[in-house]
């Protein structure tokens, strides 16, 4: 008996000796940190000389086959692999030259927060497990909500991004209005043509794509036409349908247009609609005086989404949903399970697990809290004001270069295109976009609105300053002349 116990212990010890490699010694940690820090510091020190876009590396053949083998590989070798195969190809999203889609940049101090969160590995799903972490996340949500003008008993969740945050809001709205499958046929949802596609995806995920979906036309500034909306709601009621949800955009991705939030808020109240605002892009402009005027009415919403990985320049993976009545959010998401019974009595604070589909989650609050406290809020506000000015600057200068422009920028997206009566304009502009990609110094993206092909810049990376905007203008001057 004791013999067999001894041999069992020997077996366990042998496994332990090998498993313990997963827990590096202080000395090994220091060496690994040095390697990683040297690599990341070199990257940041050279960033302004690196291309913003690199077309190479898209063919799978150029990838060295990655090996998952029993033996360890040196950090040097792995970092080299990352440099060649991950950092080089595609969009350099950390670069200030990135003005495509909606950039953010990824402030460095957030990476330090991520590092700490991963090292502690606090279980940020339930209050019982990590009261400090949950209080921190809820404080960030409260700060964001107050910034948007929310007061009283609101609550939210720090999700992975705007898409999941919008899904949480839509699910909450459905539950709050008690809408069941059998009601879908008569239930109406309103949004503009310019709603972000993730909202439509979320409706599908929630099963709500079986409702009556009303795409409200835009006015000349690409905002939802509130007059048409109002008429549509009345018509729908008259024909026996049930208007349920109005989804507005506060900063559309295509053009940065802000739907008339104040008016839409009033219509929603009069018509008993759930009013959701997707402010993933525009929300944090509330930090600026200009933004808070333009987003007037956002506080009339029942739920709202903002993306700190856009407007607060955090690394990708952070989107916040806020719901005006905490109970609505909780009722749509909380759940009990026997193996979670020990956590039940600890619910003074709303736990993230009761406010989202997630249970185990990354402690995302840490990456947001550390930068906000380390830098203070002022540089974030200045950075957003700088972007508003840069967008106006770009708009003026691109006009002077002879490009046609879309509406004057509401936030920091500018639409523009080269016009030529004698030639196919869409083709000309596609060629300019291609030349920018091939060149790679700076990056922009394109869109099509009402069949018209537009070049667009979105100035939101915290590293986009006058230098980068001038570089963009230089390239556009060069490539439009070459046509
Ligand atoms: C980016 C964006 C989204 C989607 O958010 P993700 O964080 O990419 O999931 C939704 N709405 C708007 C207006 C956006 O700009």
CSV table of C-alpha atoms and ligand atoms in Angstrom, one decimal:
chain,number,residue,atom,x,y,z
A,1,UNK,CA,0.0,0.0,0.0
A,2,UNK,CA,2.7,2.5,1.0
A,3,UNK,CA,4.8,1.3,-1.9
A,4,UNK,CA,2.0,2.2,-4.3
A,5,UNK,CA,1.5,5.5,-2.6
A,6,UNK,CA,5.3,6.3,-3.0
A,7,UNK,CA,5.2,5.4,-6.6
A,8,UNK,CA,2.1,7.5,-7.1
A,9,UNK,CA,3.9,10.5,-5.5
A,10,UNK,CA,7.0,9.9,-7.6
A,11,UNK,CA,4.7,10.0,-10.7
A,12,UNK,CA,3.1,13.3,-9.5
A,13,UNK,CA,6.5,14.9,-8.8
A,14,UNK,CA,7.7,14.0,-12.2
A,15,UNK,CA,4.8,15.6,-13.8
A,16,UNK,CA,5.2,18.6,-11.5
A,17,UNK,CA,8.8,19.0,-12.5
A,18,UNK,CA,7.7,19.4,-16.1
A,19,UNK,CA,4.5,21.4,-15.5
A,20,UNK,CA,6.4,23.9,-13.4
A,21,UNK,CA,8.0,25.4,-16.6
A,22,UNK,CA,4.7,27.2,-17.0
A,23,UNK,CA,5.5,29.3,-13.9
A,24,UNK,CA,8.9,31.0,-14.9
A,25,UNK,CA,11.3,32.0,-12.1
A,26,UNK,CA,11.9,35.6,-11.2
A,27,UNK,CA,15.0,35.5,-13.3
A,28,UNK,CA,13.4,34.0,-16.4
A,29,UNK,CA,10.5,36.5,-16.1
A,30,UNK,CA,13.0,39.4,-16.0
A,31,UNK,CA,14.7,38.0,-19.1
A,32,UNK,CA,11.4,37.5,-21.0
A,33,UNK,CA,10.2,41.0,-20.0
A,34,UNK,CA,13.5,42.5,-21.3
A,35,UNK,CA,13.0,40.8,-24.7
A,36,UNK,CA,9.3,41.8,-25.0
A,37,UNK,CA,10.0,45.4,-23.8
A,38,UNK,CA,12.9,45.8,-26.2
A,39,UNK,CA,10.8,44.6,-29.0
A,40,UNK,CA,7.8,46.8,-28.2
A,41,UNK,CA,9.9,49.9,-27.4
A,42,UNK,CA,11.8,49.5,-30.8
A,43,UNK,CA,8.4,49.3,-32.4
A,44,UNK,CA,7.1,52.5,-30.8
A,45,UNK,CA,10.4,54.3,-31.3
A,46,UNK,CA,10.3,53.6,-35.0
A,47,UNK,CA,6.6,53.9,-35.5
A,48,UNK,CA,6.6,57.2,-37.4
A,49,UNK,CA,8.9,55.8,-40.0
A,50,UNK,CA,7.0,52.5,-40.5
A,51,UNK,CA,4.4,52.2,-43.3
A,52,UNK,CA,0.8,52.4,-42.3
A,53,UNK,CA,-0.2,49.8,-44.8
A,54,UNK,CA,1.7,46.9,-46.3
A,55,UNK,CA,0.2,44.8,-49.1
A,56,UNK,CA,2.7,42.0,-48.8
A,57,UNK,CA,2.0,38.9,-46.8
A,58,UNK,CA,-1.6,38.2,-47.8
A,59,UNK,CA,-0.8,35.0,-49.7
A,60,UNK,CA,-0.8,32.1,-47.3
A,61,UNK,CA,2.3,30.6,-48.9
A,62,UNK,CA,4.5,33.4,-47.6
A,63,UNK,CA,3.7,32.3,-44.0
A,64,UNK,CA,6.3,30.1,-42.4
A,65,UNK,CA,4.4,27.1,-41.2
A,66,UNK,CA,3.8,27.6,-37.5
A,67,UNK,CA,4.8,24.7,-35.4
A,68,UNK,CA,3.1,23.6,-32.2
A,69,UNK,CA,5.6,21.1,-30.8
A,70,UNK,CA,6.5,19.6,-27.5
A,71,UNK,CA,9.8,21.5,-27.2
A,72,UNK,CA,10.2,25.1,-26.2
A,73,UNK,CA,11.2,27.8,-28.7
A,74,UNK,CA,13.3,30.9,-27.8
A,75,UNK,CA,11.7,34.2,-27.3
A,76,UNK,CA,14.0,35.7,-29.9
A,77,UNK,CA,12.8,33.3,-32.5
A,78,UNK,CA,9.1,33.9,-31.6
A,79,UNK,CA,9.4,37.7,-31.6
A,80,UNK,CA,11.1,37.5,-35.0
A,81,UNK,CA,8.1,35.4,-36.2
A,82,UNK,CA,5.7,38.0,-34.9
A,83,UNK,CA,7.7,40.8,-36.5
A,84,UNK,CA,7.8,39.2,-39.9
A,85,UNK,CA,4.3,37.6,-40.1
A,86,UNK,CA,2.1,39.7,-37.8
A,87,UNK,CA,3.5,43.2,-37.7
A,88,UNK,CA,4.6,43.6,-41.3
A,89,UNK,CA,1.5,42.7,-43.3
A,90,UNK,CA,-1.8,44.6,-43.3
A,91,UNK,CA,-2.8,47.8,-41.6
A,92,UNK,CA,-0.5,49.2,-38.9
A,93,UNK,CA,-3.3,50.2,-36.6
A,94,UNK,CA,-1.0,51.8,-34.1
A,95,UNK,CA,0.2,54.3,-36.7
A,96,UNK,CA,-1.0,57.9,-36.8
A,97,UNK,CA,-1.2,57.5,-40.6
A,98,UNK,CA,-4.2,55.2,-40.1
A,99,UNK,CA,-7.2,57.2,-41.2
A,100,UNK,CA,-9.3,54.4,-42.6
A,101,UNK,CA,-12.5,52.9,-41.1
A,102,UNK,CA,-12.6,54.2,-37.5
A,103,UNK,CA,-9.1,54.1,-35.9
A,104,UNK,CA,-8.1,54.7,-32.3
A,105,UNK,CA,-4.5,53.9,-32.0
A,106,UNK,CA,-4.1,52.0,-28.7
A,107,UNK,CA,-2.6,54.1,-26.0
A,108,UNK,CA,0.5,52.4,-24.5
A,109,UNK,CA,-0.6,52.7,-20.9
A,110,UNK,CA,-3.6,50.6,-21.6
A,111,UNK,CA,-1.3,47.8,-22.6
A,112,UNK,CA,0.3,48.1,-19.1
A,113,UNK,CA,-3.2,47.8,-17.7
A,114,UNK,CA,-3.8,44.7,-19.7
A,115,UNK,CA,-0.5,43.2,-18.6
A,116,UNK,CA,-1.5,43.8,-14.9
A,117,UNK,CA,-5.0,42.4,-15.4
A,118,UNK,CA,-3.6,39.3,-17.0
A,119,UNK,CA,-1.0,38.8,-14.3
A,120,UNK,CA,-3.5,39.2,-11.4
A,121,UNK,CA,-6.0,37.2,-13.4
A,122,UNK,CA,-8.8,38.5,-11.2
A,123,UNK,CA,-12.1,36.9,-12.1
A,124,UNK,CA,-14.0,40.0,-13.3
A,125,UNK,CA,-17.3,38.3,-14.0
A,126,UNK,CA,-18.9,38.3,-10.5
A,127,UNK,CA,-18.7,40.7,-7.6
A,128,UNK,CA,-18.1,37.9,-5.1
A,129,UNK,CA,-14.8,36.9,-6.8
A,130,UNK,CA,-13.3,40.3,-7.4
A,131,UNK,CA,-15.2,43.1,-5.7
A,132,UNK,CA,-12.5,45.7,-6.4
A,133,UNK,CA,-12.4,44.8,-10.1
A,134,UNK,CA,-16.2,45.0,-10.4
A,135,UNK,CA,-16.3,48.3,-8.5
A,136,UNK,CA,-13.6,49.7,-10.9
A,137,UNK,CA,-15.5,48.6,-14.0
A,138,UNK,CA,-18.8,50.0,-12.6
A,139,UNK,CA,-17.1,53.2,-11.8
A,140,UNK,CA,-15.9,53.5,-15.4
A,141,UNK,CA,-19.4,52.8,-16.6
A,142,UNK,CA,-20.8,55.5,-14.2
A,143,UNK,CA,-18.2,58.0,-15.3
A,144,UNK,CA,-19.1,57.3,-19.0
A,145,UNK,CA,-22.9,57.4,-18.3
A,146,UNK,CA,-22.6,60.8,-16.5
A,147,UNK,CA,-20.5,62.1,-19.3
A,148,UNK,CA,-23.4,61.2,-21.6
A,149,UNK,CA,-25.9,63.0,-19.3
A,150,UNK,CA,-27.4,59.9,-17.7
A,151,UNK,CA,-28.4,60.2,-14.1
A,152,UNK,CA,-30.0,58.0,-11.4
A,153,UNK,CA,-30.2,54.3,-11.6
A,154,UNK,CA,-28.4,53.4,-14.8
A,155,UNK,CA,-26.0,50.5,-15.3
A,156,UNK,CA,-23.9,49.0,-18.0
A,157,UNK,CA,-21.3,46.6,-19.2
A,158,UNK,CA,-17.8,46.8,-20.6
A,159,UNK,CA,-18.0,44.4,-23.5
A,160,UNK,CA,-15.5,43.5,-26.2
A,161,UNK,CA,-16.7,46.2,-28.6
A,162,UNK,CA,-19.6,48.0,-30.1
A,163,UNK,CA,-21.1,45.0,-31.8
A,164,UNK,CA,-21.6,43.0,-28.6
A,165,UNK,CA,-22.5,46.2,-26.7
A,166,UNK,CA,-25.3,46.9,-29.2
A,167,UNK,CA,-26.5,43.3,-29.0
A,168,UNK,CA,-26.8,43.7,-25.2
A,169,UNK,CA,-28.8,46.9,-25.7
A,170,UNK,CA,-31.1,45.3,-28.3
A,171,UNK,CA,-31.7,42.2,-26.2
A,172,UNK,CA,-32.5,44.4,-23.2
A,173,UNK,CA,-34.9,46.5,-25.2
A,174,UNK,CA,-36.7,43.4,-26.4
A,175,UNK,CA,-37.1,42.1,-22.8
A,176,UNK,CA,-38.1,45.4,-21.4
A,177,UNK,CA,-40.9,45.7,-23.9
A,178,UNK,CA,-41.9,42.1,-23.3
A,179,UNK,CA,-41.7,41.2,-26.9
A,180,UNK,CA,-42.1,37.5,-27.6
A,181,UNK,CA,-41.6,35.5,-30.8
A,182,UNK,CA,-45.3,35.5,-31.6
A,183,UNK,CA,-45.2,39.4,-31.6
A,184,UNK,CA,-42.4,39.7,-34.1
A,185,UNK,CA,-44.6,39.9,-37.2
A,186,UNK,CA,-46.3,43.1,-35.9
A,187,UNK,CA,-43.4,44.7,-34.2
A,188,UNK,CA,-41.6,47.5,-35.9
A,189,UNK,CA,-37.9,48.6,-35.6
A,190,UNK,CA,-36.7,51.9,-37.1
A,191,UNK,CA,-33.2,53.0,-38.1
A,192,UNK,CA,-31.6,55.0,-40.9
A,193,UNK,CA,-29.9,53.7,-44.0
A,194,UNK,CA,-26.6,54.7,-42.4
A,195,UNK,CA,-27.0,52.4,-39.3
A,196,UNK,CA,-23.9,50.4,-38.7
A,197,UNK,CA,-24.2,46.9,-40.1
A,198,UNK,CA,-23.4,45.3,-36.7
A,199,UNK,CA,-26.8,46.6,-35.5
A,200,UNK,CA,-28.5,44.6,-38.3
A,201,UNK,CA,-26.3,41.6,-37.4
A,202,UNK,CA,-27.3,42.0,-33.8
A,203,UNK,CA,-31.0,42.1,-34.8
A,204,UNK,CA,-30.5,38.9,-36.6
A,205,UNK,CA,-28.6,37.2,-33.7
A,206,UNK,CA,-31.5,38.3,-31.4
A,207,UNK,CA,-34.0,36.9,-33.8
A,208,UNK,CA,-35.5,40.3,-34.3
A,209,UNK,CA,-34.9,40.4,-38.0
A,210,UNK,CA,-38.3,38.8,-38.3
A,211,UNK,CA,-39.8,42.1,-37.2
A,212,UNK,CA,-40.9,44.8,-39.6
A,213,UNK,CA,-37.7,46.6,-40.3
A,214,UNK,CA,-38.1,50.3,-41.4
A,215,UNK,CA,-35.1,51.9,-43.0
A,216,UNK,CA,-35.8,55.6,-42.7
A,217,UNK,CA,-34.3,57.8,-45.5
A,218,UNK,CA,-31.6,60.4,-44.9
A,219,UNK,CA,-31.7,64.2,-45.3
A,220,UNK,CA,-29.0,66.0,-47.2
A,221,UNK,CA,-26.6,65.8,-44.3
A,222,UNK,CA,-26.9,62.0,-44.1
A,223,UNK,CA,-29.0,62.2,-40.9
A,224,UNK,CA,-32.2,60.3,-40.3
A,225,UNK,CA,-35.1,62.3,-41.6
A,226,UNK,CA,-37.1,62.8,-38.4
A,227,UNK,CA,-40.2,64.0,-40.3
A,228,UNK,CA,-40.4,60.9,-42.4
A,229,UNK,CA,-39.8,58.8,-39.3
A,230,UNK,CA,-42.8,60.4,-37.5
A,231,UNK,CA,-45.1,59.9,-40.5
A,232,UNK,CA,-44.0,56.3,-40.8
A,233,UNK,CA,-44.7,55.5,-37.1
A,234,UNK,CA,-48.2,57.0,-37.4
A,235,UNK,CA,-48.9,55.0,-40.6
A,236,UNK,CA,-47.6,51.8,-38.9
A,237,UNK,CA,-49.9,52.3,-35.9
A,238,UNK,CA,-52.8,53.0,-38.1
A,239,UNK,CA,-52.3,49.7,-39.9
A,240,UNK,CA,-52.2,47.8,-36.7
A,241,UNK,CA,-48.5,47.4,-36.2
A,242,UNK,CA,-46.6,48.0,-32.9
A,243,UNK,CA,-43.7,50.4,-33.2
A,244,UNK,CA,-41.1,49.2,-30.7
A,245,UNK,CA,-37.5,50.3,-31.2
A,246,UNK,CA,-35.8,53.4,-32.7
A,247,UNK,CA,-32.0,53.0,-33.3
A,248,UNK,CA,-30.2,56.3,-33.9
A,249,UNK,CA,-26.5,56.8,-34.8
A,250,UNK,CA,-24.4,59.4,-33.1
A,251,UNK,CA,-21.6,59.5,-35.5
A,252,UNK,CA,-22.2,57.2,-38.5
A,253,UNK,CA,-19.2,55.3,-39.7
A,254,UNK,CA,-19.6,56.5,-43.3
A,255,UNK,CA,-19.7,60.2,-42.7
A,256,UNK,CA,-19.8,61.0,-39.0
A,257,UNK,CA,-23.3,62.3,-39.3
A,258,UNK,CA,-25.3,62.6,-36.0
A,259,UNK,CA,-29.0,61.8,-36.2
A,260,UNK,CA,-31.2,64.5,-34.7
A,261,UNK,CA,-31.0,63.0,-31.2
A,262,UNK,CA,-33.0,65.5,-29.3
A,263,UNK,CA,-36.0,65.3,-31.7
A,264,UNK,CA,-35.8,61.5,-32.0
A,265,UNK,CA,-35.8,61.4,-28.2
A,266,UNK,CA,-39.0,63.3,-28.1
A,267,UNK,CA,-40.6,61.2,-30.8
A,268,UNK,CA,-39.6,58.1,-28.9
A,269,UNK,CA,-41.1,59.3,-25.7
A,270,UNK,CA,-44.4,60.4,-27.3
A,271,UNK,CA,-44.6,57.1,-29.2
A,272,UNK,CA,-43.5,54.9,-26.3
A,273,UNK,CA,-40.5,53.5,-28.3
A,274,UNK,CA,-37.3,52.2,-26.8
A,275,UNK,CA,-34.7,54.8,-28.0
A,276,UNK,CA,-31.2,53.3,-28.5
A,277,UNK,CA,-28.3,55.4,-29.6
A,278,UNK,CA,-25.3,53.8,-31.3
A,279,UNK,CA,-22.5,56.3,-30.3
A,280,UNK,CA,-19.7,53.7,-30.7
A,281,UNK,CA,-17.8,56.3,-32.8
A,282,UNK,CA,-19.1,59.6,-31.6
A,283,UNK,CA,-19.9,59.1,-27.9
A,284,UNK,CA,-16.6,60.2,-26.2
A,285,UNK,CA,-16.7,63.5,-28.1
A,286,UNK,CA,-19.0,64.4,-25.2
A,287,UNK,CA,-15.7,65.2,-23.4
A,288,UNK,CA,-15.4,68.3,-25.7
A,289,UNK,CA,-17.5,71.4,-25.6
A,290,UNK,CA,-18.2,71.1,-29.3
A,291,UNK,CA,-19.1,67.4,-29.1
A,292,UNK,CA,-21.4,67.9,-26.2
A,293,UNK,CA,-23.4,70.5,-28.1
A,294,UNK,CA,-23.6,68.3,-31.2
A,295,UNK,CA,-24.7,65.2,-29.3
A,296,UNK,CA,-27.4,67.1,-27.4
A,297,UNK,CA,-30.3,64.8,-26.8
A,298,UNK,CA,-28.2,61.7,-26.3
A,299,UNK,CA,-29.3,61.6,-22.7
A,300,UNK,CA,-32.9,61.0,-23.8
A,301,UNK,CA,-32.0,57.5,-24.9
A,302,UNK,CA,-33.0,54.4,-23.0
A,303,UNK,CA,-29.7,52.7,-24.0
A,304,UNK,CA,-26.4,53.8,-25.6
A,305,UNK,CA,-23.2,52.3,-26.8
A,306,UNK,CA,-19.8,53.9,-26.9
A,307,UNK,CA,-16.4,52.4,-27.9
A,308,UNK,CA,-13.4,53.3,-25.8
A,309,UNK,CA,-11.3,51.6,-28.4
A,310,UNK,CA,-12.3,54.4,-30.7
A,311,UNK,CA,-13.0,57.6,-28.8
A,312,UNK,CA,-10.6,56.9,-25.9
A,313,UNK,CA,-7.9,55.4,-28.1
A,314,UNK,CA,-7.7,52.2,-26.2
A,315,UNK,CA,-6.4,49.0,-27.9
A,316,UNK,CA,-9.1,47.0,-29.7
A,317,UNK,CA,-11.5,45.0,-27.4
A,318,UNK,CA,-13.4,47.6,-25.4
A,319,UNK,CA,-17.0,48.7,-26.0
A,320,UNK,CA,-19.5,49.9,-23.4
A,321,UNK,CA,-23.3,49.6,-23.3
A,322,UNK,CA,-25.3,51.7,-20.8
A,323,UNK,CA,-28.9,51.2,-20.0
A,324,UNK,CA,-30.9,53.9,-18.3
A,325,UNK,CA,-32.7,51.6,-16.0
A,326,UNK,CA,-30.4,49.1,-14.3
A,327,UNK,CA,-33.3,46.6,-13.7
A,328,UNK,CA,-33.9,46.3,-17.5
A,329,UNK,CA,-30.3,45.3,-18.1
A,330,UNK,CA,-30.3,42.9,-15.2
A,331,UNK,CA,-33.6,41.2,-16.1
A,332,UNK,CA,-32.5,40.5,-19.6
A,333,UNK,CA,-29.2,38.9,-18.5
A,334,UNK,CA,-29.0,37.6,-15.0
A,335,UNK,CA,-29.1,33.9,-14.4
A,336,UNK,CA,-28.8,31.4,-11.6
A,337,UNK,CA,-26.9,28.1,-11.5
A,338,UNK,CA,-26.3,25.7,-8.7
A,339,UNK,CA,-22.5,25.8,-9.1
A,340,UNK,CA,-22.7,29.6,-8.8
A,341,UNK,CA,-24.8,29.6,-5.5
A,342,UNK,CA,-21.9,30.8,-3.4
A,343,UNK,CA,-21.9,34.0,-5.3
A,344,UNK,CA,-25.6,34.8,-4.9
A,345,UNK,CA,-25.6,36.9,-1.7
A,346,UNK,CA,-22.9,39.2,-3.0
A,347,UNK,CA,-24.9,41.4,-5.3
A,348,UNK,CA,-24.6,45.0,-3.9
A,349,UNK,CA,-23.0,45.8,-7.2
A,350,UNK,CA,-24.3,44.6,-10.5
A,351,UNK,CA,-21.9,41.9,-11.7
A,352,UNK,CA,-20.8,41.9,-15.4
A,353,UNK,CA,-22.1,38.3,-15.7
A,354,UNK,CA,-25.6,39.7,-14.9
A,355,UNK,CA,-25.3,42.4,-17.5
A,356,UNK,CA,-24.0,40.5,-20.6
A,357,UNK,CA,-23.9,37.1,-22.3
A,358,UNK,CA,-20.4,36.6,-20.9
A,359,UNK,CA,-19.5,34.8,-17.7
A,360,UNK,CA,-15.7,34.5,-17.5
A,361,UNK,CA,-14.3,37.6,-19.1
A,362,UNK,CA,-11.1,39.6,-19.4
A,363,UNK,CA,-10.8,42.3,-16.7
A,364,UNK,CA,-11.2,45.0,-19.3
A,365,UNK,CA,-11.7,47.8,-16.8
A,366,UNK,CA,-8.0,47.8,-15.9
A,367,UNK,CA,-6.9,48.9,-19.4
A,368,UNK,CA,-9.3,51.8,-19.3
A,369,UNK,CA,-8.8,52.9,-15.7
A,370,UNK,CA,-5.0,53.0,-15.8
A,371,UNK,CA,-4.7,55.4,-18.7
A,372,UNK,CA,-7.6,57.7,-17.5
A,373,UNK,CA,-6.0,58.0,-14.1
A,374,UNK,CA,-2.3,58.0,-15.1
A,375,UNK,CA,-2.8,60.8,-17.8
A,376,UNK,CA,-5.9,62.5,-16.3
A,377,UNK,CA,-8.8,63.3,-18.6
A,378,UNK,CA,-7.4,66.6,-20.0
A,379,UNK,CA,-5.1,65.1,-22.6
A,380,UNK,CA,-8.0,62.9,-23.9
A,381,UNK,CA,-10.2,66.0,-24.2
A,382,UNK,CA,-7.4,67.9,-26.0
A,383,UNK,CA,-6.8,65.0,-28.3
A,384,UNK,CA,-10.5,64.8,-29.3
A,385,UNK,CA,-10.6,68.6,-29.8
A,386,UNK,CA,-7.4,68.4,-31.9
A,387,UNK,CA,-9.1,65.7,-34.1
A,388,UNK,CA,-12.1,68.0,-34.7
A,389,UNK,CA,-9.8,70.8,-35.8
A,390,UNK,CA,-7.7,68.5,-38.0
A,391,UNK,CA,-10.9,67.3,-39.7
A,392,UNK,CA,-11.9,70.9,-40.5
A,393,UNK,CA,-8.3,71.6,-41.6
A,394,UNK,CA,-8.4,68.5,-43.9
A,395,UNK,CA,-11.8,69.5,-45.3
A,396,UNK,CA,-10.6,73.0,-46.2
A,397,UNK,CA,-7.3,71.8,-47.7
A,398,UNK,CA,-8.7,69.0,-49.7
A,399,UNK,CA,-11.2,71.4,-51.2
A,400,UNK,CA,-8.3,73.7,-52.2
A,401,UNK,CA,-6.7,70.7,-53.9
A,402,UNK,CA,-9.8,70.6,-56.2
A,403,UNK,CA,-11.6,67.7,-54.7
A,404,UNK,CA,-15.4,67.7,-54.3
A,405,UNK,CA,-16.3,67.2,-50.6
A,406,UNK,CA,-19.3,65.7,-48.8
A,407,UNK,CA,-21.1,67.6,-46.0
A,408,UNK,CA,-18.7,69.7,-43.8
A,409,UNK,CA,-17.6,67.2,-41.1
A,410,UNK,CA,-19.9,66.9,-38.1
A,411,UNK,CA,-17.2,65.0,-36.2
A,412,UNK,CA,-13.9,63.8,-37.8
A,413,UNK,CA,-14.9,61.9,-40.9
A,414,UNK,CA,-14.4,63.7,-44.2
A,415,UNK,CA,-15.9,62.4,-47.5
A,416,UNK,CA,-14.2,63.6,-50.7
A,417,UNK,CA,-13.8,62.7,-54.3
A,418,UNK,CA,-12.1,63.8,-57.5
A,419,UNK,CA,-14.6,64.9,-60.1
A,420,UNK,CA,-14.1,65.0,-63.8
A,421,UNK,CA,-16.9,65.5,-66.3
A,422,UNK,CA,-15.2,63.7,-69.1
A,423,UNK,CA,-14.2,60.5,-67.3
A,424,UNK,CA,-15.7,57.8,-65.0
A,425,UNK,CA,-15.4,59.4,-61.6
A,426,UNK,CA,-15.8,56.3,-59.6
A,427,UNK,CA,-12.9,54.8,-61.5
A,428,UNK,CA,-10.7,57.8,-60.9
A,429,UNK,CA,-11.3,57.7,-57.2
A,430,UNK,CA,-10.8,53.9,-57.0
A,431,UNK,CA,-7.4,54.4,-58.7
A,432,UNK,CA,-6.4,57.1,-56.2
A,433,UNK,CA,-7.4,54.8,-53.3
A,434,UNK,CA,-5.4,52.0,-54.9
A,435,UNK,CA,-2.3,54.2,-55.2
A,436,UNK,CA,-2.6,55.2,-51.5
A,437,UNK,CA,-2.7,51.5,-50.6
A,438,UNK,CA,0.3,50.7,-52.8
A,439,UNK,CA,2.3,53.5,-51.4
A,440,UNK,CA,1.5,52.6,-47.8
A,441,UNK,CA,2.7,55.8,-46.1
A,442,UNK,CA,-0.8,56.6,-44.9
A,443,UNK,CA,-4.1,54.7,-45.1
A,444,UNK,CA,-7.6,55.7,-45.9
A,445,UNK,CA,-10.8,53.7,-46.8
A,446,UNK,CA,-13.6,54.3,-49.2
A,447,UNK,CA,-17.4,53.9,-49.2
A,448,UNK,CA,-20.4,54.2,-51.5
A,449,UNK,CA,-23.4,56.3,-50.6
A,450,UNK,CA,-26.4,56.4,-52.9
A,451,UNK,CA,-24.2,54.8,-55.6
A,452,UNK,CA,-21.5,57.4,-55.4
A,453,UNK,CA,-18.0,56.2,-54.6
A,454,UNK,CA,-16.3,58.3,-51.9
A,455,UNK,CA,-12.8,58.5,-50.5
A,456,UNK,CA,-13.0,59.0,-46.8
A,457,UNK,CA,-10.6,59.8,-44.0
A,458,UNK,CA,-11.5,59.2,-40.3
A,459,UNK,CA,-9.2,61.2,-38.1
A,460,UNK,CA,-9.4,59.6,-34.7
A,461,UNK,CA,-6.1,57.9,-33.9
A,462,UNK,CA,-4.5,59.7,-31.0
A,463,UNK,CA,-1.3,59.6,-33.0
A,464,UNK,CA,-2.8,61.5,-36.0
A,465,UNK,CA,-1.4,65.0,-35.8
A,466,UNK,CA,-0.9,67.8,-38.3
A,467,UNK,CA,2.2,66.0,-39.7
A,468,UNK,CA,0.1,62.9,-40.6
A,469,UNK,CA,-2.8,64.9,-42.1
A,470,UNK,CA,-0.3,66.9,-44.2
A,471,UNK,CA,1.3,63.6,-45.4
A,472,UNK,CA,-2.2,62.4,-46.4
A,473,UNK,CA,-2.8,65.7,-48.3
A,474,UNK,CA,0.6,65.4,-50.0
A,475,UNK,CA,-0.1,61.9,-51.2
A,476,UNK,CA,-3.6,62.8,-52.4
A,477,UNK,CA,-2.1,65.8,-54.3
A,478,UNK,CA,0.5,63.6,-55.9
A,479,UNK,CA,-1.8,60.7,-56.8
A,480,UNK,CA,-4.7,62.9,-58.1
A,481,UNK,CA,-2.3,64.7,-60.4
A,482,UNK,CA,-0.8,61.5,-61.8
A,483,UNK,CA,-4.3,60.6,-63.0
B,1,LIG,C1,-17.3,50.7,-34.9
B,1,LIG,C2,-18.7,50.9,-34.9
B,1,LIG,C3,-19.5,49.8,-34.5
B,1,LIG,C4,-19.1,48.4,-34.2
B,1,LIG,O1,-18.3,48.4,-33.1
B,1,LIG,P1,-17.1,47.3,-32.9
B,1,LIG,O2,-16.4,47.9,-31.7
B,1,LIG,O3,-16.3,47.4,-34.2
B,1,LIG,O4,-17.7,46.0,-32.7
B,1,LIG,C5,-20.9,50.1,-34.3
B,1,LIG,N1,-21.4,51.3,-34.6
B,1,LIG,C6,-20.6,52.3,-35.1
B,1,LIG,C7,-21.2,53.7,-35.4
B,1,LIG,C8,-19.2,52.1,-35.2
B,1,LIG,O5,-18.4,53.1,-35.6
